[in-house]
PDB file of C-alpha atoms in Angstrom:
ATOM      1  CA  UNK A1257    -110.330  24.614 -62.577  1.00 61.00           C
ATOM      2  CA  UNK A1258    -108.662  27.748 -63.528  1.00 89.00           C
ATOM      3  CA  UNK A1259    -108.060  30.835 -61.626  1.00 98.00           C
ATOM      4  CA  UNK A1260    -110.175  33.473 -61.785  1.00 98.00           C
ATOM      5  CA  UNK A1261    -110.425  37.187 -60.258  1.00 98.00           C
ATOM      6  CA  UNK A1262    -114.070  38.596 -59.313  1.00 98.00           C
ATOM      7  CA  UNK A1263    -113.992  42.535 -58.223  1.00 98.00           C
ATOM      8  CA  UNK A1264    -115.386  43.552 -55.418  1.00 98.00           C
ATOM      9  CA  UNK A1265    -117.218  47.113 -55.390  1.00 98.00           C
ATOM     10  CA  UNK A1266    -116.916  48.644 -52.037  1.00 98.00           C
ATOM     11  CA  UNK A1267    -117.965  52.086 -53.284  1.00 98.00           C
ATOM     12  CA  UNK A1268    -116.498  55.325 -54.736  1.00 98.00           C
ATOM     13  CA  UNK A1269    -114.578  58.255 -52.986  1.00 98.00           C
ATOM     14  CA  UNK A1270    -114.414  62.209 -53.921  1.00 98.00           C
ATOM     15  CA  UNK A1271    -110.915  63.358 -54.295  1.00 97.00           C
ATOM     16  CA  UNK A1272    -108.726  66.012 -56.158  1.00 95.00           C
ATOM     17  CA  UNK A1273    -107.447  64.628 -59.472  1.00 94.00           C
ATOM     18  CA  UNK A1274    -103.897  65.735 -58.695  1.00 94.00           C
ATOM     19  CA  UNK A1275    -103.666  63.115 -55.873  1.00 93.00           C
ATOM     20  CA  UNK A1276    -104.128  60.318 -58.729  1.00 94.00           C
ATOM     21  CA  UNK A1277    -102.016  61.755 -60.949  1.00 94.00           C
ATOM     22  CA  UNK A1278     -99.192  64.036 -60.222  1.00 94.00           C
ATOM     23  CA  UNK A1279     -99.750  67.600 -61.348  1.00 92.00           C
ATOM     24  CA  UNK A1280    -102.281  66.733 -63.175  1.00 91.00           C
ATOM     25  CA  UNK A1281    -106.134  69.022 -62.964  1.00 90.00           C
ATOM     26  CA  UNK A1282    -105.374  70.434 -59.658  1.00 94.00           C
ATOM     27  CA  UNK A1283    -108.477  71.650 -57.572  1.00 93.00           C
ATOM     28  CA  UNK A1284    -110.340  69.271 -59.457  1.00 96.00           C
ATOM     29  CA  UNK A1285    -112.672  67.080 -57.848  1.00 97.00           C
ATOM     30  CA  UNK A1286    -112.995  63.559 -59.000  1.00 96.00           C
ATOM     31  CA  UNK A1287    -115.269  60.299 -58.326  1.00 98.00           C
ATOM     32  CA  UNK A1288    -113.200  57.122 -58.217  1.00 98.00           C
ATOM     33  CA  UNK A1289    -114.301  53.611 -57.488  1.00 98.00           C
ATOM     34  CA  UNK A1290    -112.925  51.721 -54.417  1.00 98.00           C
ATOM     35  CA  UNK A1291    -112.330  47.916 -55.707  1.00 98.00           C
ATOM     36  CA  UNK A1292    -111.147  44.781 -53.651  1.00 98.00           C
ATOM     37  CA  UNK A1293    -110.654  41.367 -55.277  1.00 99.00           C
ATOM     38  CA  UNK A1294    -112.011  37.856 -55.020  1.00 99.00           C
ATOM     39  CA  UNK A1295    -109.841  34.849 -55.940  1.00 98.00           C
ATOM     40  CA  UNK A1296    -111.984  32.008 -56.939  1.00 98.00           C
ATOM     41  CA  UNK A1297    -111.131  28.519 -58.283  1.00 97.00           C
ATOM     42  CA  UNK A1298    -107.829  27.706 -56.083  1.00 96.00           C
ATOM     43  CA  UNK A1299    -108.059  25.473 -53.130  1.00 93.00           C
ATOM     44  CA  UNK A1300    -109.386  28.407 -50.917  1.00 94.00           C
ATOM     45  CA  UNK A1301    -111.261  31.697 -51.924  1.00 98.00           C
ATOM     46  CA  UNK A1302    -108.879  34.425 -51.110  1.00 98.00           C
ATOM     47  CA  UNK A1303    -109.863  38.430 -51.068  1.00 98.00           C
ATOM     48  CA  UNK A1304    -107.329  40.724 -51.900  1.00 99.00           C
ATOM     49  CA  UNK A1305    -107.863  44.680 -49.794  1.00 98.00           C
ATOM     50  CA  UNK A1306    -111.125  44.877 -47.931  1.00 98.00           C
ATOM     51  CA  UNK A1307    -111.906  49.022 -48.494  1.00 98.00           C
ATOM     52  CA  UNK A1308    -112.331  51.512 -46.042  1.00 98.00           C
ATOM     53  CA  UNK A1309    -114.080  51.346 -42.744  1.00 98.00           C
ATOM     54  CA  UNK A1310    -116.911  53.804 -43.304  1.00 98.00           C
ATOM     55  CA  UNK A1311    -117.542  56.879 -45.018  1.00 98.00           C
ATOM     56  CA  UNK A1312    -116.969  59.357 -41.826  1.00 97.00           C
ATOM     57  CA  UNK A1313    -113.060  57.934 -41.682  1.00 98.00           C
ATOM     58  CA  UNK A1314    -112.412  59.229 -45.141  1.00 98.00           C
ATOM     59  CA  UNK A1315    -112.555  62.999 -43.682  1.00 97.00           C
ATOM     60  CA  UNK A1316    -109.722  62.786 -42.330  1.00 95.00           C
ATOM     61  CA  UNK A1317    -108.291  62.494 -45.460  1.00 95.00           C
ATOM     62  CA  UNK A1318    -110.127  65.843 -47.133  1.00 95.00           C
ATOM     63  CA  UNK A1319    -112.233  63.254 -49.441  1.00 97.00           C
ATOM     64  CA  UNK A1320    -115.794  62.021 -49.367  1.00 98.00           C
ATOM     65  CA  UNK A1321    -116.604  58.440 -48.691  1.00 98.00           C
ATOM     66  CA  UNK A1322    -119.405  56.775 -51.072  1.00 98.00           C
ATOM     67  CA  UNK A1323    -120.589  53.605 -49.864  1.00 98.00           C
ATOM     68  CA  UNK A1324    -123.889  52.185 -49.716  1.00 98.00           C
ATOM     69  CA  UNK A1325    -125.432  49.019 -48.246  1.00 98.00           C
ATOM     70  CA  UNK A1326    -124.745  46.718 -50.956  1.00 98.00           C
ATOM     71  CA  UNK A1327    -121.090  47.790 -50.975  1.00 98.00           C
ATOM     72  CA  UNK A1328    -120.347  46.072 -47.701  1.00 98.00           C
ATOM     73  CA  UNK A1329    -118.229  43.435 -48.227  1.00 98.00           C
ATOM     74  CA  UNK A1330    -119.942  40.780 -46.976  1.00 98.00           C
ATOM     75  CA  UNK A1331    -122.842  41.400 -49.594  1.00 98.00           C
ATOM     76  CA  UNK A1332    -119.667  41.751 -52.059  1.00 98.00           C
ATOM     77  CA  UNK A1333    -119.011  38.231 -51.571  1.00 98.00           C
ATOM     78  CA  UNK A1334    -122.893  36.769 -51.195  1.00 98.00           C
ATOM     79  CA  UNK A1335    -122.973  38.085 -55.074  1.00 98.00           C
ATOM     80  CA  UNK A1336    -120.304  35.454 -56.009  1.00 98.00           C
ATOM     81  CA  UNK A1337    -121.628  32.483 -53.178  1.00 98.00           C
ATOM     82  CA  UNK A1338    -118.928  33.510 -50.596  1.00 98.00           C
ATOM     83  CA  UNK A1339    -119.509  33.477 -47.102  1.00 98.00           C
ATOM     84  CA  UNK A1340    -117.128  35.833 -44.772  1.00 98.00           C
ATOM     85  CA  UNK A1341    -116.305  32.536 -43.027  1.00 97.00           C
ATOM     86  CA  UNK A1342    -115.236  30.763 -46.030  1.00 98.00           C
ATOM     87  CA  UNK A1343    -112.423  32.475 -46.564  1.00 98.00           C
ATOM     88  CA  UNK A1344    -109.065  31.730 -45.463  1.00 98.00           C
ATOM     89  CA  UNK A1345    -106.599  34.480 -46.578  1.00 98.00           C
ATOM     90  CA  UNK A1346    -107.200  38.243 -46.845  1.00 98.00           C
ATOM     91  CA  UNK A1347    -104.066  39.424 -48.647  1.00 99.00           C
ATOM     92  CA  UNK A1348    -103.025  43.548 -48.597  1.00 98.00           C
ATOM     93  CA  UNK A1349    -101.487  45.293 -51.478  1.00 98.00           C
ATOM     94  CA  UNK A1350    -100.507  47.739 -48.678  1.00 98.00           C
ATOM     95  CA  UNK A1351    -102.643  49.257 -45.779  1.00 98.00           C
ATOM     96  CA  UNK A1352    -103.809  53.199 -46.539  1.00 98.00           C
ATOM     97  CA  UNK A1353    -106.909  54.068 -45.421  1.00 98.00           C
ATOM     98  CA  UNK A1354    -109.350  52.459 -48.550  1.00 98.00           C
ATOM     99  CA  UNK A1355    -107.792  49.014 -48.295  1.00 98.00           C
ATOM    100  CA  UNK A1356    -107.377  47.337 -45.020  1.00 98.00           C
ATOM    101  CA  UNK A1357    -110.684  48.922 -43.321  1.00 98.00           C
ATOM    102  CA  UNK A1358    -112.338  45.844 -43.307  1.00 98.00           C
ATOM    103  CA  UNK A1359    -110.235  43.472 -41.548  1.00 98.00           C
ATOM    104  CA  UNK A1360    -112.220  43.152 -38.516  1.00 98.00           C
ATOM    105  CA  UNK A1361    -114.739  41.821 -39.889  1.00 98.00           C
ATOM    106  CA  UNK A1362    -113.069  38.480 -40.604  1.00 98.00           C
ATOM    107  CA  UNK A1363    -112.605  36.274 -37.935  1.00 97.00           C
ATOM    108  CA  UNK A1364    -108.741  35.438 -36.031  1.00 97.00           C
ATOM    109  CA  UNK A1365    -109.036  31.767 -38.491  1.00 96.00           C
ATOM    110  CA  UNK A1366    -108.664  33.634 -41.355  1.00 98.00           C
ATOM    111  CA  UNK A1367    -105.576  34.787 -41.885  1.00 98.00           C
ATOM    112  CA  UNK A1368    -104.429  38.366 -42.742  1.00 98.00           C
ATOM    113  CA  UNK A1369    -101.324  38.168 -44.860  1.00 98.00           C
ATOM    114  CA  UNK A1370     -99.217  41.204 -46.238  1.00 98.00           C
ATOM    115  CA  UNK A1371     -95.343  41.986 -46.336  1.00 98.00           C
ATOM    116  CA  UNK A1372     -93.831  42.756 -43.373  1.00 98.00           C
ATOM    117  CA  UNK A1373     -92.113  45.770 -44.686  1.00 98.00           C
ATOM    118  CA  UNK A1374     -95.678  47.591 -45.014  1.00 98.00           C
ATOM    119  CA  UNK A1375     -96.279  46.892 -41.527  1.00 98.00           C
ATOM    120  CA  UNK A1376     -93.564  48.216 -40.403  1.00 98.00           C
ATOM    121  CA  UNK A1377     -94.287  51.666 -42.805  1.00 98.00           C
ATOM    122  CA  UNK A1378     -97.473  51.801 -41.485  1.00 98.00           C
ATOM    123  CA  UNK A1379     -96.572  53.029 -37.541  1.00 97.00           C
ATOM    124  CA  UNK A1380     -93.795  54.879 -39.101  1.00 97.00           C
ATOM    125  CA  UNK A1381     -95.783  57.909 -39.555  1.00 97.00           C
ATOM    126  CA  UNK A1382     -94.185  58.896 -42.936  1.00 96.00           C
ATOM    127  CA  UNK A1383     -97.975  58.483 -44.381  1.00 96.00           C
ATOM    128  CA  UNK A1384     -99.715  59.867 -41.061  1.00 95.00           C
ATOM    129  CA  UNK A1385    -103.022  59.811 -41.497  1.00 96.00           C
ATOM    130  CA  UNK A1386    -103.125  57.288 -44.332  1.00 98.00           C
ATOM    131  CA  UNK A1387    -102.559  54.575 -42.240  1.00 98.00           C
ATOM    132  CA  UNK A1388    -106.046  55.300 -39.380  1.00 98.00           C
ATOM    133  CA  UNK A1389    -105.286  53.996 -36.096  1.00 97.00           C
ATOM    134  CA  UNK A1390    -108.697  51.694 -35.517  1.00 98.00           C
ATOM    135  CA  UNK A1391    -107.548  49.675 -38.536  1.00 98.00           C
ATOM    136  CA  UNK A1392    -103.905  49.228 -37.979  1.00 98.00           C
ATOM    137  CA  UNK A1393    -104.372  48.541 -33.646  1.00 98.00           C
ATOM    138  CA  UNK A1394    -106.639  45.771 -35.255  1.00 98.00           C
ATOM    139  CA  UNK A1395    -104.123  44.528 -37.706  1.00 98.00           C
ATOM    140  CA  UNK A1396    -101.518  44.668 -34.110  1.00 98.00           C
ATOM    141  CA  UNK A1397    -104.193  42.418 -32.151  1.00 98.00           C
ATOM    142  CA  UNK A1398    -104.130  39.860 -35.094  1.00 98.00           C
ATOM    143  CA  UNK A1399    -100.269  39.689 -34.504  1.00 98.00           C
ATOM    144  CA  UNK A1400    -101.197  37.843 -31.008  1.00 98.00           C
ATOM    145  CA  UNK A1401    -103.498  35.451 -32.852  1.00 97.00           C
ATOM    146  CA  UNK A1402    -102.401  31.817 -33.739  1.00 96.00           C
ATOM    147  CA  UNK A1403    -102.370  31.986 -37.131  1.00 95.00           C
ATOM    148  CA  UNK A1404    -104.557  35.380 -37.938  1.00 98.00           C
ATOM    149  CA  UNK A1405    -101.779  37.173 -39.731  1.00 98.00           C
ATOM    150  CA  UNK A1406     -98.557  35.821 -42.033  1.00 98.00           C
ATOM    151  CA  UNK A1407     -95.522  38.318 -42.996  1.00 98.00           C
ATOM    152  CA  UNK A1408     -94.102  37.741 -46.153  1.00 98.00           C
ATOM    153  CA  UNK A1409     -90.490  38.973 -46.447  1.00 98.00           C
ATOM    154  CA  UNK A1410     -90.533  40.161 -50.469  1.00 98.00           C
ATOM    155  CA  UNK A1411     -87.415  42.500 -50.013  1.00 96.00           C
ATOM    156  CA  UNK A1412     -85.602  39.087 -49.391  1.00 98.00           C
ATOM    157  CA  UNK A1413     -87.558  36.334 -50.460  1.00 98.00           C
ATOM    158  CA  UNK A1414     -88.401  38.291 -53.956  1.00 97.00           C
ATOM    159  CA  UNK A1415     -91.906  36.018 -54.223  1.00 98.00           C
ATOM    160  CA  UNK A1416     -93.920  34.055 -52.035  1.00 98.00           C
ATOM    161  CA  UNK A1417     -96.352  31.694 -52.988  1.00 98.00           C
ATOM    162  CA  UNK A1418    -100.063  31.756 -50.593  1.00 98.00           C
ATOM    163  CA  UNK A1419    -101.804  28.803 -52.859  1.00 97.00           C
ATOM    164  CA  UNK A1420    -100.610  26.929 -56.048  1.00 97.00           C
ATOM    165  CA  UNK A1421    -101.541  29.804 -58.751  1.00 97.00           C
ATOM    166  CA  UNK A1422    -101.143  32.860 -56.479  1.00 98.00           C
ATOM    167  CA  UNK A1423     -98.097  34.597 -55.209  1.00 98.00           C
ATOM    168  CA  UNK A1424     -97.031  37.860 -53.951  1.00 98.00           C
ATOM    169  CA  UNK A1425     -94.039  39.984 -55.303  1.00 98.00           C
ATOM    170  CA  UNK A1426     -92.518  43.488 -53.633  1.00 98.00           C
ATOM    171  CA  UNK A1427     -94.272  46.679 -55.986  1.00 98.00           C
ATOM    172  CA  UNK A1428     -91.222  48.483 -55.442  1.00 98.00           C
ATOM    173  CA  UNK A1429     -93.311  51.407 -55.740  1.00 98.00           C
ATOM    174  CA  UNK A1430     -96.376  53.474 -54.010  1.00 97.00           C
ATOM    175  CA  UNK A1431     -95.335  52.599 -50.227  1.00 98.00           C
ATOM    176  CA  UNK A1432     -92.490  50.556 -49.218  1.00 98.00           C
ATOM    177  CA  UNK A1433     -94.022  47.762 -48.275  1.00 98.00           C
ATOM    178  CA  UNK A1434     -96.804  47.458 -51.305  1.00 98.00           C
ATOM    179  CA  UNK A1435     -96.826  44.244 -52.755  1.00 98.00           C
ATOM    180  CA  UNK A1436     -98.333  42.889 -55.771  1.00 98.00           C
ATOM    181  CA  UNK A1437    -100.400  39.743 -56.457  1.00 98.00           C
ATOM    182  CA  UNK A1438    -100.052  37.542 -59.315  1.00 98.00           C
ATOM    183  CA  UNK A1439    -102.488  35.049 -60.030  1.00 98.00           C
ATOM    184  CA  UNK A1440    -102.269  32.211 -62.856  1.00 98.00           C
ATOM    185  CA  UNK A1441    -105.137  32.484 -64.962  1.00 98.00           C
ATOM    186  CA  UNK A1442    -106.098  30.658 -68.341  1.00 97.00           C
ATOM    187  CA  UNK A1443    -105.690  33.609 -70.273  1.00 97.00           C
ATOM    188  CA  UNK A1444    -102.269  34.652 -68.517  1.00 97.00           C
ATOM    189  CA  UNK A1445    -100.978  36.180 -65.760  1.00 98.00           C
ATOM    190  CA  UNK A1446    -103.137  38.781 -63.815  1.00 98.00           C
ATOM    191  CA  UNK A1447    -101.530  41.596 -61.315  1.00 98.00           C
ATOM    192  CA  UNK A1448    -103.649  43.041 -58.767  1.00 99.00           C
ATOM    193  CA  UNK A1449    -101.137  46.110 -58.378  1.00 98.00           C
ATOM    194  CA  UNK A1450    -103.420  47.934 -55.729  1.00 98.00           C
ATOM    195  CA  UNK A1451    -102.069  51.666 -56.264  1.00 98.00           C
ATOM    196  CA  UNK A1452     -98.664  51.726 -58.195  1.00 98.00           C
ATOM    197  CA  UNK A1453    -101.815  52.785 -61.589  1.00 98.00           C
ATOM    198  CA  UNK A1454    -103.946  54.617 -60.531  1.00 97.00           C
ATOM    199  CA  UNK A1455    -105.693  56.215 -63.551  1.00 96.00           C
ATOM    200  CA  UNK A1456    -104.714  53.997 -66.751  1.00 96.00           C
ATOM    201  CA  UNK A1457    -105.655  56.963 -69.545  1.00 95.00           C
ATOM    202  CA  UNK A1458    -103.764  59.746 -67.698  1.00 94.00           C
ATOM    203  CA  UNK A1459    -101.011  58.092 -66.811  1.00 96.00           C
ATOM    204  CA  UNK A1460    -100.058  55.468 -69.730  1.00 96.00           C
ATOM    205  CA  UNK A1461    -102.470  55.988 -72.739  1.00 95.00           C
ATOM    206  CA  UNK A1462    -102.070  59.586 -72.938  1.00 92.00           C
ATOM    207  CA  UNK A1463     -99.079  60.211 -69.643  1.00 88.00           C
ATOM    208  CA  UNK A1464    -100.187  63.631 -69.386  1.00 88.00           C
ATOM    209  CA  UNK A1465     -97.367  66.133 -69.114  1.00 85.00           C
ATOM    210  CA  UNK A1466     -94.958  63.817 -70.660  1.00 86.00           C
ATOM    211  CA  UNK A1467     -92.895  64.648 -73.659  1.00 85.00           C
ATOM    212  CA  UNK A1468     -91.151  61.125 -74.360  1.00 90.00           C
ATOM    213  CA  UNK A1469     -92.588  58.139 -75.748  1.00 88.00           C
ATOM    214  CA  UNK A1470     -94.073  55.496 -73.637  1.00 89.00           C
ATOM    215  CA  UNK A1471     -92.889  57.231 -70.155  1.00 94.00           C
ATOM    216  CA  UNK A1472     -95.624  56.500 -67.581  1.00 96.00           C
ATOM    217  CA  UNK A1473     -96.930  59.569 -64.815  1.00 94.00           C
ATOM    218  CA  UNK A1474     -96.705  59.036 -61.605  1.00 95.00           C
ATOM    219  CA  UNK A1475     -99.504  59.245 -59.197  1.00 96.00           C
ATOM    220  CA  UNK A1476     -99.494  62.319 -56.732  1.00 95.00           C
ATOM    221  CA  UNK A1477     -99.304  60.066 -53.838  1.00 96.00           C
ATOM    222  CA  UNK A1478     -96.328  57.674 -53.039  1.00 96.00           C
ATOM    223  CA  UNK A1479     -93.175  57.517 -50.697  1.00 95.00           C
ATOM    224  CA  UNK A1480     -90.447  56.223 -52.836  1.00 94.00           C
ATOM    225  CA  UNK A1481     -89.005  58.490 -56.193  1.00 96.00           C
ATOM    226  CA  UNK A1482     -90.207  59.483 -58.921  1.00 96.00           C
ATOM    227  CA  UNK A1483     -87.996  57.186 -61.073  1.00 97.00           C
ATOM    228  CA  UNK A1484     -89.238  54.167 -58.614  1.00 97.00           C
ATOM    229  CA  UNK A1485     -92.762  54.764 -59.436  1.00 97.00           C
ATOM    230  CA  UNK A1486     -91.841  55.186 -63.284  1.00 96.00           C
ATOM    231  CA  UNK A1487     -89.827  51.481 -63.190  1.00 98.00           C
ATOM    232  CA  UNK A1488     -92.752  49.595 -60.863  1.00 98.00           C
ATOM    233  CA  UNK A1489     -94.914  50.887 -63.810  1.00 98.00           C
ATOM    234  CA  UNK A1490     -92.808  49.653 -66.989  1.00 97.00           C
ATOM    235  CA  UNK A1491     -91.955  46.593 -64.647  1.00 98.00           C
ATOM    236  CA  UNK A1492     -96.091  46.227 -64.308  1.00 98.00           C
ATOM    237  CA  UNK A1493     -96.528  46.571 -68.296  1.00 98.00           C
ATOM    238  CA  UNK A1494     -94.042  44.163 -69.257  1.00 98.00           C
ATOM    239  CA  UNK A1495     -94.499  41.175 -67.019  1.00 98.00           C
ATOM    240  CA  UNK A1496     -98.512  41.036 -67.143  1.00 98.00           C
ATOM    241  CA  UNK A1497    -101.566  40.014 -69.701  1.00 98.00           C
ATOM    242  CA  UNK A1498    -103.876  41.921 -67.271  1.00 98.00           C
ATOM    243  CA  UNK A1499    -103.720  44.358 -64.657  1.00 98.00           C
ATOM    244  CA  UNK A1500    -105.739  45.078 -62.020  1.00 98.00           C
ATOM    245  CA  UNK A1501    -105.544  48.338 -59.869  1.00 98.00           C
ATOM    246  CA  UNK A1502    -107.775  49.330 -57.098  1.00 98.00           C
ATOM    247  CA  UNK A1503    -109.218  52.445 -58.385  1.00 98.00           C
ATOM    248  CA  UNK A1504    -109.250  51.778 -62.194  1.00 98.00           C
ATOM    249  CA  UNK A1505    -111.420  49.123 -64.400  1.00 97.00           C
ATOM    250  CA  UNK A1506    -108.771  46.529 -64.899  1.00 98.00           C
ATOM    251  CA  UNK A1507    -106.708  46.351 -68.486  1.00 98.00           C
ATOM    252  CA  UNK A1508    -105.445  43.740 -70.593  1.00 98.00           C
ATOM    253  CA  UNK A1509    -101.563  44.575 -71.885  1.00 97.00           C
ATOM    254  CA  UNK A1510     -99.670  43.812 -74.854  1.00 96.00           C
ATOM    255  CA  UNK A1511     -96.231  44.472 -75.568  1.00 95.00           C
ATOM    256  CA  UNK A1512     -96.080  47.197 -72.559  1.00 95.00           C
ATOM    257  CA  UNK A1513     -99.519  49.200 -73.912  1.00 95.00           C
ATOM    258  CA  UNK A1514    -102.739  49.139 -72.777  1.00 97.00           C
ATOM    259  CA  UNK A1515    -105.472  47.635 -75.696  1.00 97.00           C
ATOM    260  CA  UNK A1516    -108.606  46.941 -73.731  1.00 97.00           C
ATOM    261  CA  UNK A1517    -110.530  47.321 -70.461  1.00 98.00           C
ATOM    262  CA  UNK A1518    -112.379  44.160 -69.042  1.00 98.00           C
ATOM    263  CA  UNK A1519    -115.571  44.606 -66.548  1.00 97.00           C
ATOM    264  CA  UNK A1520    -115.780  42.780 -63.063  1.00 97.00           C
ATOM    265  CA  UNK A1521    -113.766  39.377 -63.906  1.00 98.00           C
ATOM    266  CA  UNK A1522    -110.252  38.663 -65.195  1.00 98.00           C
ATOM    267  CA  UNK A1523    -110.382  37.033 -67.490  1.00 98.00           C
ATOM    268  CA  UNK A1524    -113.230  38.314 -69.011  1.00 97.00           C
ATOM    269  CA  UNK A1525    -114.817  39.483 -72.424  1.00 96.00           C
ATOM    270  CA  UNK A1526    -113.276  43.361 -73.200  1.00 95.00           C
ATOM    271  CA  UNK A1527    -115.638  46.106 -72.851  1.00 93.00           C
ATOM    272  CA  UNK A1528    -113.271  48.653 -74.558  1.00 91.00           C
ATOM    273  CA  UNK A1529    -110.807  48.525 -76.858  1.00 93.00           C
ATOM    274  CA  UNK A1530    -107.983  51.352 -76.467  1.00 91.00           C
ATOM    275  CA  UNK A1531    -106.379  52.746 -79.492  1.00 78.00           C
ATOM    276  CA  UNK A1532    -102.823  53.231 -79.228  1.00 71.00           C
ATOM    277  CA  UNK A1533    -100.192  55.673 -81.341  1.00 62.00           C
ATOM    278  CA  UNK A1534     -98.071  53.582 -83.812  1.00 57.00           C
ATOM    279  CA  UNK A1535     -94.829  55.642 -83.962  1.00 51.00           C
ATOM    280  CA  UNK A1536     -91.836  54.628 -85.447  1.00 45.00           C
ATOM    281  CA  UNK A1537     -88.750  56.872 -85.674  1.00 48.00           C
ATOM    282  CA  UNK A1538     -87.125  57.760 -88.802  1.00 42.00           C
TER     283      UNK A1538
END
């Protein structure tokens, strides 16, 4: 059976648009999704990020916290037959606030796996207060676990593999420690890239406030340069059929644009196509 990617809706969040892309509508306030990922057809279901813990801890941040009953995650995963307990890895594209908030709601036999790198960036109070102490203490208890939590080492290693189909490669970008995860599906290779994209029209169709041809925008919120963030991005749109962000419908690529948006599975019919410029110098 075939790999396949389910999303996971654990609500939206209020924010300024300048914080998803840089410079971009500031004092604008937007309404973003919060998406986690369900990994279905391997030997093991596997979730990739788990949201944020509740709607008060996004305050802290300045942004409003949208989620609803059905948005837990454990009804998430009832939608698709998946019981908390069946799962046996919860993998992190990094740990900010909206993606590791969940955690502790899996028990110490699952196992929590992300690169080591991001665990160390977390406590390093660079990102202070993206990284909220009730979910990262819980992430330090799991350490003390048998078997609750795996480091990868992706500055070294360059790829690890968690189940034939699915591995995990350094992002390079957002946080040092973000990792992305590949998955083999029949239709091609999928990236769940967590938050190196986070807005695919304002930052690749139409890169606003970019004058040269097919140069991404950053987001307004990362840790390593701007020309970091710009490579993870091109890196992103040349290696993958589809990508999948956590705060974006997901896209299918080809030959490094984007030409369609997909619904809640990868693979999965396209809802939207997405006309691109056809420019050719003379």
């Amino acid at each position: 059976m075939a790999l396949e990617i389910k999303i996971l809706d654990y609500g939206d969040i209020e924010l300024e648009t300048s914080f998803l892309v840089l410079g971009h509508e500031c004092g604008r306030i937007r309404r973003v999704p919060v998406y986690g990922f369900l990994i279905l057809g391997g030997r093991y279901p596997i979730v990739v990020d788990t949201g944020y813990r509740d709607n008060a801890i996004m305050e802290s941040l300045g942004m409003r916290g949208l989620q609803f009953h059905d948005n837990m995650i454990e009804n998430q995963l009832a939608k698709h037959g998946v019981k908390m307990g069946d799962v046996r890895y919860v993998l992190h594209t990094h740990l900010h606030i909206d993606h590791a908030g969940k955690d502790d709601h899996f028990n110490m036999n699952t196992t929590v796996v992300l690169n080591r790198r991001e665990m160390e960036f977390s406590v390093s109070g660079i990102m202070y207060p993206q990284y909220p102490k009730p979910d990262i203490k819980h992430l330090v208890d799991r350490i003390y676990e048998p078997e609750a939590m795996r480091f990868l080492d992706l500055d070294i290693t360059g790829a690890e593999e968690i189940i034939p189909g699915v591995w995990c490669e350094a992002a390079g970008a957002h946080t040092e420690g973000s990792m992305n995860v590949i998955v083999e599906t029949a239709e091609g290779l999928a990236c769940i890239c967590g938050d190196v994209i986070y807005d695919f029209n304002d930052q690749i169709v139409n890169h606003v406030n970019t004058n040269n041809w097919m140069e991404p925008r950053v987001t307004g919120n990362h840790s390593e340069s701007k020309r970091a963030e710009k490579g993870a991005i091109k890196k992103l749109l040349t290696n993958y059929t589809f990508l999948l962000p956590v705060h974006d419908r997901p896209a299918k690529i080809e030959h490094q644009q984007v030409v369609g948006r997909l619904g809640m599975s990868v693979p999965g019919p396209i809802t939207e196509t997405v006309a691109n410029r056809d420019w050719f110098p003379m």
